[in-house]
Amino acid sequence: MISRNSLVQAGAHALVGMGLLFAASVPALAQDNAAPAAPEAPAAPAAPEAPAAPAPPAGPTASAPAAPSSPWIKVCSKNAETDQEICVVTQELRAETGQPIAVVTLQFGQEPGKYGVGIVVPVGFVLPPGIALNVDGAKQGAAQYTICIPPSANQPAECLAQTPVDENFVNALKKGNKLQLVVVTPQNKQIPIELSLAGFSKTFDGPGIDRAAAEAQRKQLSDALQKSAEEARKKLIEQQQKELGKTGN
């Protein structure tokens, strides 16, 4: 059975042939140095001189840490053979159920201004049209499918699409609000998969993090998504109970 790592490696070899190196997901990166130290907590404010009313006691539970402000993550790693730093900017899109929808990765190329885009989506779409890359509705490029893998016990069936891009594409992402991956169904219907570009520019231009920190950030995003789904489920149940109560009266 072909694994996701095999899929990623096959994509990497394809982009190396174009003068680029692509990693389709964060776990495919080589081991990095230890995660950066967490920022120091802010100092507690000084107590006021005048006496104040006692504050209410703190609750027994603490709120979960807030999710990162951007769904984009920049991960950097050292190439063991060339000792060159390799950086990727990636976003993983999942449904509220946790089911993977798409993974997009922008790989920094060996030459300035040259990049590679890799996209992983579920199988079931028509392959020849590829995947159109639109920013706020305007087409900025297209990626062609290069390989698909069957499902396994730990992952669904997936297909990888790739394309080289330049600074114009990156600038469009920086200025845009939504990246649409337009796939085509067997019924010849175009389906846009939308990804937020919030924080992309800051993430792209900012420093990268290592694999351990990236995994922690991805977990925060996943936890926030699950929490949101659970809250939505509870609200739906409460609404249904209210409707049933009105019907019974």
Coordinates of N, CA and C in Angstrom, one line a residue:
M1 N 0.8 -1.2 0.0 CA 0.0 0.0 0.0 C 0.9 1.2 0.0
I2 N 0.6 2.2 -0.9 CA 1.3 3.4 -1.0 C 0.9 4.3 0.1
S3 N 1.8 4.9 0.8 CA 1.5 5.8 1.9 C 1.5 7.2 1.4
R4 N 1.0 8.1 2.3 CA 1.0 9.6 2.0 C 2.4 10.0 1.8
N5 N 3.4 9.5 2.6 CA 4.8 9.9 2.4 C 5.3 9.5 1.0
S6 N 4.9 8.3 0.5 CA 5.3 8.0 -0.8 C 4.7 8.9 -1.8
L7 N 3.5 9.3 -1.6 CA 2.9 10.3 -2.5 C 3.6 11.6 -2.5
V8 N 4.0 12.1 -1.3 CA 4.8 13.3 -1.2 C 6.1 13.2 -1.9
Q9 N 6.8 12.0 -1.7 CA 8.1 11.9 -2.3 C 8.1 11.8 -3.8
A10 N 7.0 11.2 -4.3 CA 6.8 11.2 -5.8 C 6.6 12.6 -6.3
G11 N 5.9 13.4 -5.6 CA 5.7 14.8 -5.9 C 7.0 15.6 -5.8
A12 N 7.8 15.3 -4.8 CA 9.1 16.0 -4.7 C 10.0 15.7 -5.8
H13 N 10.1 14.4 -6.3 CA 10.9 14.1 -7.4 C 10.5 14.8 -8.7
A14 N 9.1 15.0 -8.8 CA 8.6 15.6 -10.0 C 9.0 17.1 -10.0
L15 N 8.9 17.8 -8.9 CA 9.3 19.2 -8.8 C 10.8 19.4 -8.9
V16 N 11.6 18.4 -8.4 CA 13.0 18.6 -8.5 C 13.4 18.6 -9.9
G17 N 12.7 17.8 -10.8 CA 13.0 17.8 -12.2 C 12.7 19.1 -12.8
M18 N 11.8 20.0 -12.2 CA 11.6 21.3 -12.7 C 12.4 22.3 -12.1
G19 N 13.4 21.9 -11.2 CA 14.3 22.8 -10.6 C 13.7 23.3 -9.2
L20 N 12.7 22.6 -8.7 CA 12.1 22.9 -7.4 C 12.0 21.7 -6.6
L21 N 11.8 21.9 -5.3 CA 11.6 20.8 -4.3 C 10.3 21.1 -3.6
F22 N 9.4 20.1 -3.6 CA 8.1 20.2 -3.0 C 7.9 19.2 -1.9
A23 N 7.3 19.7 -0.9 CA 6.8 18.8 0.2 C 5.3 19.0 0.4
A24 N 4.5 18.0 0.2 CA 3.1 18.1 0.2 C 2.4 18.2 1.5
S25 N 3.2 17.9 2.6 CA 2.6 18.0 3.9 C 3.7 18.2 4.9
V26 N 3.4 18.8 6.1 CA 4.4 19.0 7.1 C 5.1 17.8 7.6
P27 N 4.4 16.6 7.8 CA 5.1 15.4 8.2 C 6.2 14.9 7.3
A28 N 6.1 15.4 6.0 CA 7.2 14.9 5.1 C 8.5 15.6 5.3
L29 N 8.5 16.7 6.1 CA 9.8 17.4 6.3 C 10.7 16.6 7.1
A30 N 12.0 16.9 7.0 CA 13.0 16.2 7.8 C 12.9 16.7 9.2
Q31 N 13.5 15.9 10.2 CA 13.5 16.3 11.5 C 14.3 17.7 11.7
D32 N 13.7 18.5 12.5 CA 14.3 19.8 12.7 C 14.9 20.0 14.1
N33 N 15.4 21.2 14.4 CA 15.9 21.4 15.7 C 14.7 21.5 16.7
A34 N 14.9 21.7 18.0 CA 13.9 21.8 18.9 C 13.0 23.0 18.6
A35 N 11.7 22.9 19.1 CA 10.7 24.0 18.8 C 11.2 25.2 19.5
P36 N 10.9 26.4 19.0 CA 11.3 27.6 19.6 C 10.6 27.8 20.9
A37 N 11.3 28.5 21.8 CA 10.8 28.7 23.2 C 9.5 29.5 23.1
A38 N 8.6 29.2 24.0 CA 7.3 30.0 24.1 C 7.7 31.4 24.6
P39 N 6.9 32.4 24.1 CA 7.2 33.8 24.5 C 6.9 34.0 26.0
E40 N 7.7 34.9 26.6 CA 7.6 35.1 28.1 C 6.2 35.7 28.4
A41 N 5.6 35.2 29.5 CA 4.3 35.8 29.9 C 4.5 37.2 30.3
P42 N 3.5 38.1 30.0 CA 3.6 39.5 30.4 C 3.6 39.6 31.9
A43 N 4.3 40.6 32.4 CA 4.4 40.8 33.9 C 3.1 41.3 34.4
A44 N 2.8 40.9 35.6 CA 1.5 41.2 36.3 C 1.5 42.7 36.6
P45 N 0.4 43.4 36.4 CA 0.3 44.8 36.7 C 0.5 45.1 38.2
A46 N 1.1 46.2 38.5 CA 1.3 46.6 39.9 C -0.1 46.9 40.6
A47 N -0.2 46.5 41.9 CA -1.4 46.7 42.6 C -1.7 48.2 42.9
P48 N -2.9 48.6 42.8 CA -3.2 50.1 43.0 C -3.0 50.5 44.4
E49 N -2.6 51.8 44.6 CA -2.4 52.2 46.0 C -3.6 52.3 46.8
A50 N -4.7 52.7 46.3 CA -6.0 52.8 47.0 C -6.6 51.4 47.2
P51 N -7.2 51.1 48.3 CA -7.8 49.8 48.5 C -9.0 49.6 47.5
A52 N -9.1 48.4 47.1 CA -10.2 48.1 46.1 C -11.0 47.0 46.6
A53 N -12.2 46.8 46.1 CA -13.1 45.7 46.5 C -12.4 44.4 46.0
P54 N -12.6 43.4 46.9 CA -11.9 42.1 46.5 C -12.5 41.5 45.2
A55 N -11.7 41.0 44.4 CA -12.1 40.4 43.1 C -12.8 39.1 43.4
P56 N -13.7 38.6 42.6 CA -14.4 37.3 42.7 C -13.3 36.2 42.5
P57 N -13.5 35.1 43.2 CA -12.5 34.0 43.1 C -12.5 33.5 41.6
A58 N -11.3 33.1 41.2 CA -11.2 32.5 39.9 C -11.9 31.2 39.7
G59 N -12.4 30.9 38.5 CA -13.1 29.7 38.3 C -12.2 28.5 38.4
P60 N -12.7 27.3 38.5 CA -11.8 26.1 38.7 C -11.2 25.6 37.4
T61 N -11.8 26.1 36.3 CA -11.3 25.6 35.0 C -10.7 26.7 34.2
A62 N -9.7 26.4 33.3 CA -9.1 27.4 32.5 C -9.5 27.2 31.1
S63 N -9.6 28.3 30.3 CA -10.1 28.2 28.9 C -9.0 27.7 28.1
A64 N -9.3 27.0 27.0 CA -8.3 26.4 26.1 C -7.6 27.5 25.4
P65 N -6.3 27.3 25.0 CA -5.6 28.4 24.3 C -6.2 28.7 23.0
A66 N -6.2 30.0 22.6 CA -6.8 30.4 21.4 C -6.0 29.9 20.2
A67 N -6.8 29.6 19.1 CA -6.2 29.1 17.9 C -5.4 30.1 17.2
P68 N -4.4 29.8 16.4 CA -3.6 30.8 15.7 C -4.5 31.6 14.8
S69 N -4.1 32.9 14.6 CA -5.0 33.8 13.8 C -5.0 33.5 12.4
S70 N -4.1 32.7 11.8 CA -4.0 32.4 10.4 C -4.0 30.9 10.3
P71 N -4.7 30.3 9.3 CA -4.6 28.9 9.0 C -3.3 28.5 8.3
W72 N -2.5 29.5 7.9 CA -1.3 29.2 7.1 C -0.1 29.0 8.1
I73 N 0.7 28.0 7.8 CA 1.9 27.7 8.6 C 3.1 27.7 7.7
K74 N 4.2 28.3 8.2 CA 5.5 28.3 7.5 C 6.4 27.4 8.2
V75 N 6.9 26.3 7.6 CA 7.8 25.4 8.2 C 9.1 25.3 7.4
C76 N 10.2 25.4 8.2 CA 11.5 25.4 7.5 C 12.3 24.2 8.1
S77 N 13.2 23.6 7.2 CA 14.0 22.4 7.6 C 15.3 22.5 6.8
K78 N 16.3 21.9 7.3 CA 17.6 21.8 6.6 C 17.6 20.5 5.7
N79 N 18.0 20.7 4.4 CA 18.3 19.6 3.6 C 19.5 18.9 4.0
A80 N 19.4 17.6 4.4 CA 20.5 16.9 4.9 C 21.7 16.7 3.9
E81 N 21.4 16.8 2.6 CA 22.4 16.5 1.6 C 23.1 17.9 1.3
T82 N 22.3 18.9 1.1 CA 22.9 20.2 0.7 C 23.1 21.2 1.8
D83 N 22.5 20.9 3.0 CA 22.6 21.8 4.1 C 21.9 23.1 3.8
Q84 N 21.0 23.1 2.8 CA 20.3 24.3 2.4 C 18.9 24.3 3.2
E85 N 18.5 25.5 3.6 CA 17.2 25.6 4.3 C 16.1 25.5 3.3
I86 N 15.1 24.7 3.6 CA 13.9 24.5 2.7 C 12.7 25.0 3.5
C87 N 11.9 25.9 2.9 CA 10.7 26.4 3.6 C 9.5 26.1 2.8
V88 N 8.4 25.8 3.4 CA 7.1 25.6 2.8 C 6.0 26.4 3.6
V89 N 5.1 27.0 2.9 CA 3.9 27.6 3.5 C 2.7 26.8 3.1
T90 N 2.0 26.3 4.1 CA 1.0 25.3 3.9 C -0.3 25.6 4.7
Q91 N -1.4 25.1 4.1 CA -2.7 25.1 4.9 C -3.4 23.8 4.6
E92 N -3.9 23.2 5.7 CA -4.7 22.0 5.6 C -6.2 22.3 5.9
L93 N -7.0 22.0 5.0 CA -8.5 22.3 5.1 C -9.2 21.1 5.5
R94 N -10.0 21.1 6.6 CA -10.8 19.9 7.0 C -12.2 20.3 7.3
A95 N -13.1 19.4 7.1 CA -14.5 19.6 7.5 C -14.6 19.6 9.0
E96 N -15.8 20.0 9.5 CA -16.0 20.0 10.9 C -15.9 18.6 11.5
T97 N -16.2 17.6 10.7 CA -16.1 16.2 11.2 C -14.6 15.8 11.3
G98 N -13.7 16.6 10.8 CA -12.3 16.2 10.8 C -11.9 15.6 9.5
Q99 N -12.8 15.3 8.6 CA -12.4 14.7 7.3 C -11.6 15.7 6.4
P100 N -10.5 15.2 5.9 CA -9.6 16.1 5.1 C -10.3 16.5 3.8
I101 N -10.2 17.8 3.4 CA -10.8 18.3 2.2 C -9.7 18.6 1.2
A102 N -8.7 19.3 1.6 CA -7.6 19.7 0.7 C -6.3 20.1 1.6
V103 N -5.2 19.9 1.0 CA -3.9 20.5 1.5 C -3.2 21.2 0.4
V104 N -2.9 22.5 0.7 CA -2.1 23.3 -0.2 C -0.8 23.7 0.3
T105 N 0.2 23.5 -0.5 CA 1.6 23.8 -0.1 C 2.3 24.7 -1.1
L106 N 2.9 25.8 -0.7 CA 3.7 26.6 -1.5 C 5.2 26.5 -1.1
Q107 N 6.0 25.9 -2.0 CA 7.4 25.6 -1.8 C 8.3 26.7 -2.3
F108 N 9.2 27.2 -1.5 CA 10.2 28.1 -2.0 C 11.1 27.4 -2.9
G109 N 11.4 28.0 -4.1 CA 12.3 27.4 -5.1 C 13.7 27.6 -4.8
Q110 N 14.6 27.0 -5.6 CA 16.0 27.2 -5.5 C 16.4 28.5 -6.1
E111 N 15.6 29.1 -7.0 CA 15.9 30.4 -7.6 C 15.0 31.4 -7.0
P112 N 15.5 32.6 -6.8 CA 14.6 33.7 -6.3 C 13.4 33.9 -7.2
G113 N 12.2 34.1 -6.6 CA 11.0 34.3 -7.4 C 10.4 33.1 -8.0
K114 N 10.9 31.9 -7.8 CA 10.4 30.7 -8.3 C 9.9 29.8 -7.2
Y115 N 8.7 29.3 -7.4 CA 8.0 28.5 -6.3 C 7.3 27.3 -7.0
G116 N 6.9 26.4 -6.1 CA 6.1 25.2 -6.6 C 4.9 25.1 -5.7
V117 N 3.8 24.9 -6.4 CA 2.5 24.6 -5.6 C 2.1 23.2 -5.7
G118 N 1.8 22.6 -4.6 CA 1.3 21.2 -4.5 C -0.1 21.2 -3.8
I119 N -1.0 20.4 -4.4 CA -2.3 20.3 -3.8 C -2.7 18.8 -3.7
V120 N -3.2 18.5 -2.5 CA -3.7 17.1 -2.3 C -5.2 17.2 -2.0
V121 N -6.0 16.5 -2.8 CA -7.4 16.4 -2.7 C -7.9 15.0 -2.8
P122 N -9.1 14.7 -2.3 CA -9.7 13.4 -2.4 C -9.8 13.0 -3.8
V123 N -9.9 11.6 -4.1 CA -10.2 11.2 -5.5 C -11.6 11.4 -5.8
G124 N -11.9 11.2 -7.1 CA -13.3 11.4 -7.5 C -13.6 12.5 -8.5
F125 N -12.5 13.3 -8.8 CA -12.6 14.4 -9.7 C -12.0 14.0 -11.1
V126 N -12.4 14.7 -12.1 CA -11.9 14.4 -13.4 C -10.5 14.9 -13.5
L127 N -9.6 14.1 -14.0 CA -8.1 14.4 -13.9 C -7.7 15.4 -15.0
P128 N -8.0 15.2 -16.3 CA -7.4 16.0 -17.4 C -7.6 17.5 -17.2
P129 N -8.7 18.1 -16.7 CA -8.8 19.5 -16.5 C -7.8 20.0 -15.4
G130 N -7.4 19.2 -14.5 CA -6.5 19.6 -13.4 C -7.3 20.4 -12.4
I131 N -6.6 21.3 -11.7 CA -7.2 22.1 -10.6 C -6.9 23.6 -10.9
A132 N -7.9 24.4 -11.2 CA -7.7 25.8 -11.5 C -7.4 26.5 -10.1
L133 N -6.5 27.5 -10.1 CA -6.1 28.2 -8.9 C -6.7 29.6 -9.1
N134 N -7.7 30.0 -8.4 CA -8.3 31.3 -8.5 C -8.2 32.1 -7.2
V135 N -7.9 33.3 -7.3 CA -7.9 34.2 -6.2 C -9.0 35.3 -6.3
D136 N -9.9 35.2 -5.4 CA -11.1 36.1 -5.4 C -11.8 36.0 -6.8
G137 N -11.9 34.8 -7.3 CA -12.6 34.6 -8.6 C -11.8 34.8 -9.9
A138 N -10.6 35.3 -9.8 CA -9.7 35.5 -10.9 C -8.7 34.4 -11.1
K139 N -8.7 33.7 -12.2 CA -7.7 32.6 -12.4 C -6.3 33.1 -12.4
Q140 N -5.5 32.5 -11.6 CA -4.1 32.8 -11.5 C -3.1 31.7 -11.9
G141 N -3.7 30.5 -12.2 CA -2.9 29.4 -12.6 C -3.7 28.1 -12.6
A142 N -3.0 27.0 -12.9 CA -3.7 25.7 -12.9 C -2.6 24.6 -12.5
A143 N -3.0 23.7 -11.7 CA -2.2 22.6 -11.4 C -2.7 21.3 -12.0
Q144 N -1.8 20.4 -12.5 CA -2.1 19.2 -13.1 C -1.9 18.0 -12.2
Y145 N -2.8 17.1 -12.2 CA -2.6 15.9 -11.4 C -1.4 15.1 -11.8
T146 N -0.7 14.6 -10.9 CA 0.5 13.8 -11.2 C 0.5 12.3 -10.6
I147 N -0.3 12.1 -9.6 CA -0.4 10.8 -9.0 C -1.6 10.7 -8.1
C148 N -2.2 9.5 -8.0 CA -3.3 9.2 -7.0 C -3.0 7.9 -6.3
I149 N -3.4 7.9 -5.1 CA -3.1 6.7 -4.3 C -4.5 6.1 -3.7
P150 N -4.6 4.8 -3.5 CA -5.8 4.2 -3.0 C -5.9 4.4 -1.5
P151 N -7.1 4.2 -1.0 CA -7.3 4.4 0.5 C -6.6 3.3 1.3
S152 N -6.3 3.6 2.6 CA -5.8 2.7 3.5 C -6.5 2.8 4.8
A153 N -6.1 2.1 5.8 CA -6.7 2.1 7.1 C -6.6 3.5 7.8
N154 N -5.5 4.2 7.5 CA -5.2 5.5 8.2 C -5.5 6.7 7.3
Q155 N -5.8 6.6 6.0 CA -6.0 7.7 5.2 C -7.0 7.4 4.1
P156 N -7.7 8.4 3.6 CA -8.6 8.2 2.4 C -7.8 8.2 1.1
A157 N -8.4 7.9 0.1 CA -7.8 7.9 -1.3 C -7.5 9.4 -1.6
E158 N -6.3 9.7 -2.2 CA -6.0 11.1 -2.5 C -5.3 11.2 -3.8
C159 N -5.3 12.4 -4.3 CA -4.6 12.7 -5.6 C -3.7 14.0 -5.4
L160 N -2.6 14.0 -6.0 CA -1.7 15.1 -5.9 C -1.6 15.9 -7.2
A161 N -1.7 17.2 -7.2 CA -1.6 18.0 -8.4 C -0.5 19.1 -8.1
Q162 N 0.3 19.4 -9.1 CA 1.4 20.4 -9.0 C 1.5 21.4 -10.1
T163 N 2.2 22.5 -9.8 CA 2.5 23.4 -10.9 C 3.5 24.4 -10.4
P164 N 4.4 24.9 -11.2 CA 5.4 26.0 -10.9 C 4.7 27.3 -10.9
V165 N 5.0 28.2 -10.0 CA 4.4 29.6 -10.0 C 5.5 30.6 -9.8
D166 N 5.2 31.9 -10.0 CA 6.2 32.9 -9.8 C 5.7 34.0 -8.8
E167 N 6.4 35.1 -8.8 CA 6.0 36.2 -7.8 C 4.6 36.7 -8.0
N168 N 4.2 36.7 -9.3 CA 2.9 37.3 -9.6 C 1.8 36.5 -8.8
F169 N 1.9 35.2 -8.8 CA 1.0 34.3 -8.1 C 1.1 34.6 -6.6
V170 N 2.3 34.7 -6.1 CA 2.5 34.9 -4.6 C 1.9 36.3 -4.2
N171 N 2.1 37.3 -5.1 CA 1.5 38.6 -4.8 C 0.0 38.6 -4.8
A172 N -0.6 37.8 -5.7 CA -2.0 37.7 -5.8 C -2.5 37.1 -4.5
L173 N -1.8 36.1 -3.9 CA -2.2 35.5 -2.7 C -2.1 36.5 -1.5
K174 N -1.1 37.3 -1.6 CA -0.9 38.3 -0.5 C -2.0 39.4 -0.5
K175 N -2.5 39.7 -1.6 CA -3.5 40.8 -1.7 C -4.9 40.2 -1.7
G176 N -5.1 38.9 -1.8 CA -6.4 38.3 -1.9 C -7.0 38.0 -0.6
N177 N -8.3 37.6 -0.7 CA -9.1 37.1 0.5 C -9.3 35.6 0.5
K178 N -9.6 35.1 -0.7 CA -9.9 33.7 -0.8 C -9.1 33.0 -1.9
L179 N -8.6 31.8 -1.7 CA -8.0 31.0 -2.7 C -9.0 29.9 -3.1
Q180 N -9.4 29.8 -4.3 CA -10.3 28.8 -4.7 C -9.6 27.7 -5.6
L181 N -9.7 26.5 -5.1 CA -9.2 25.4 -5.9 C -10.4 24.8 -6.6
V182 N -10.5 25.0 -7.9 CA -11.6 24.6 -8.7 C -11.4 23.2 -9.3
V183 N -12.1 22.2 -8.8 CA -12.1 20.9 -9.3 C -13.3 20.6 -10.2
V184 N -13.2 19.5 -11.0 CA -14.3 19.2 -11.9 C -14.8 17.8 -11.6
T185 N -16.1 17.7 -11.4 CA -16.7 16.4 -11.1 C -16.9 15.6 -12.4
P186 N -17.2 14.3 -12.2 CA -17.5 13.5 -13.4 C -18.7 14.0 -14.2
Q187 N -19.6 14.8 -13.6 CA -20.8 15.4 -14.2 C -20.4 16.7 -14.9
N188 N -19.1 17.0 -15.0 CA -18.5 18.2 -15.6 C -19.0 19.4 -14.9
K189 N -19.1 19.3 -13.6 CA -19.5 20.5 -12.7 C -18.3 21.0 -12.0
Q190 N -18.1 22.3 -12.1 CA -16.9 22.9 -11.4 C -17.3 23.2 -9.9
I191 N -16.4 22.7 -9.0 CA -16.6 22.8 -7.6 C -15.5 23.6 -7.0
P192 N -15.7 24.8 -6.5 CA -14.6 25.6 -5.9 C -14.4 25.2 -4.4
I193 N -13.2 24.8 -4.1 CA -12.8 24.6 -2.7 C -12.1 25.8 -2.2
E194 N -12.7 26.5 -1.2 CA -12.2 27.8 -0.8 C -11.3 27.7 0.5
L195 N -10.2 28.4 0.4 CA -9.3 28.5 1.5 C -9.1 30.0 1.9
S196 N -9.1 30.3 3.1 CA -8.9 31.7 3.5 C -7.4 32.1 3.3
L197 N -7.2 33.3 2.9 CA -5.9 33.9 2.7 C -5.5 34.8 3.9
A198 N -6.3 34.8 5.0 CA -6.1 35.6 6.1 C -4.7 35.2 6.7
G199 N -3.9 36.2 6.9 CA -2.6 36.0 7.5 C -1.5 35.4 6.6
F200 N -1.9 35.2 5.3 CA -0.9 34.5 4.4 C 0.3 35.4 4.2
S201 N 0.2 36.7 3.9 CA 1.3 37.6 3.7 C 2.3 37.6 4.8
K202 N 1.7 37.7 6.0 CA 2.5 37.8 7.2 C 3.3 36.5 7.5
T203 N 2.6 35.4 7.2 CA 3.2 34.1 7.4 C 4.3 33.8 6.3
F204 N 4.0 34.2 5.1 CA 5.0 34.0 4.0 C 6.3 34.8 4.3
D205 N 6.1 36.1 4.7 CA 7.3 36.9 4.9 C 8.0 36.7 6.2
G206 N 7.3 36.1 7.1 CA 7.8 35.9 8.5 C 8.7 34.8 8.6
P207 N 9.2 34.5 9.8 CA 10.2 33.4 10.1 C 9.4 32.1 10.1
G208 N 10.1 31.1 9.7 CA 9.5 29.7 9.7 C 9.6 29.1 11.1
I209 N 8.9 28.1 11.3 CA 9.0 27.3 12.6 C 9.4 25.9 12.2
D210 N 9.8 25.1 13.3 CA 10.2 23.8 13.0 C 9.0 22.8 13.0
R211 N 9.3 21.6 12.8 CA 8.2 20.6 12.7 C 7.4 20.4 14.0
A212 N 8.1 20.4 15.1 CA 7.4 20.2 16.4 C 6.4 21.4 16.6
A213 N 6.9 22.6 16.4 CA 6.0 23.8 16.6 C 4.9 23.8 15.6
A214 N 5.1 23.3 14.4 CA 4.1 23.3 13.3 C 3.0 22.3 13.7
E215 N 3.4 21.1 14.3 CA 2.4 20.1 14.7 C 1.6 20.7 15.8
A216 N 2.2 21.4 16.8 CA 1.4 22.0 17.9 C 0.4 23.0 17.4
Q217 N 0.8 23.8 16.4 CA -0.1 24.8 15.8 C -1.2 24.2 15.1
R218 N -0.9 23.1 14.3 CA -2.0 22.4 13.6 C -3.0 21.8 14.6
K219 N -2.5 21.3 15.7 CA -3.3 20.7 16.7 C -4.3 21.8 17.3
Q220 N -3.7 23.0 17.5 CA -4.5 24.1 18.0 C -5.7 24.4 17.1
L221 N -5.4 24.4 15.8 CA -6.4 24.7 14.8 C -7.4 23.6 14.8
S222 N -7.0 22.3 14.9 CA -7.9 21.2 14.9 C -8.8 21.2 16.1
D223 N -8.2 21.5 17.3 CA -9.0 21.6 18.5 C -10.0 22.7 18.4
A224 N -9.6 23.9 17.9 CA -10.6 25.0 17.7 C -11.7 24.6 16.8
L225 N -11.4 23.8 15.7 CA -12.5 23.4 14.8 C -13.4 22.4 15.5
Q226 N -12.9 21.5 16.2 CA -13.7 20.5 16.9 C -14.6 21.2 18.0
K227 N -14.0 22.2 18.7 CA -14.8 22.9 19.7 C -15.9 23.7 19.0
S228 N -15.7 24.3 17.9 CA -16.7 25.0 17.2 C -17.8 24.1 16.7
A229 N -17.4 22.9 16.2 CA -18.4 21.9 15.8 C -19.3 21.4 16.9
E230 N -18.7 21.2 18.1 CA -19.4 20.8 19.3 C -20.4 21.8 19.7
E231 N -20.0 23.1 19.7 CA -20.9 24.2 20.1 C -22.0 24.3 19.2
A232 N -21.8 24.1 17.9 CA -22.8 24.2 16.9 C -23.8 23.0 17.1
R233 N -23.3 21.9 17.4 CA -24.2 20.7 17.7 C -25.1 21.0 18.9
K234 N -24.5 21.5 20.0 CA -25.3 21.8 21.2 C -26.4 22.8 20.9
K235 N -26.0 23.9 20.1 CA -27.0 24.9 19.8 C -28.2 24.3 19.0
L236 N -27.8 23.4 18.1 CA -28.8 22.7 17.2 C -29.8 21.9 18.1
I237 N -29.2 21.1 19.1 CA -30.0 20.3 20.0 C -30.9 21.2 20.8
E238 N -30.4 22.3 21.4 CA -31.2 23.2 22.2 C -32.3 23.8 21.4
Q239 N -32.0 24.2 20.1 CA -33.1 24.7 19.2 C -34.2 23.7 19.0
Q240 N -33.8 22.4 18.7 CA -34.7 21.4 18.5 C -35.6 21.1 19.7
Q241 N -35.0 21.2 20.9 CA -35.7 21.0 22.1 C -36.7 22.1 22.4
K242 N -36.4 23.3 22.0 CA -37.3 24.5 22.1 C -38.4 24.3 21.2
E243 N -38.2 23.8 20.0 CA -39.2 23.6 19.0 C -40.2 22.5 19.5
L244 N -39.6 21.5 20.0 CA -40.5 20.4 20.6 C -41.3 20.9 21.7
G245 N -40.8 21.8 22.6 CA -41.5 22.3 23.7 C -42.7 23.2 23.2
K246 N -42.5 23.9 22.2 CA -43.6 24.8 21.6 C -44.7 23.9 21.0
T247 N -44.3 22.8 20.4 CA -45.2 21.9 19.8 C -46.1 21.2 20.8
G248 N -45.5 20.9 22.0 CA -46.2 20.2 23.1 C -47.2 21.1 23.8
N249 N -47.0 22.4 23.8 CA -47.9 23.3 24.5 C -49.2 23.5 23.8

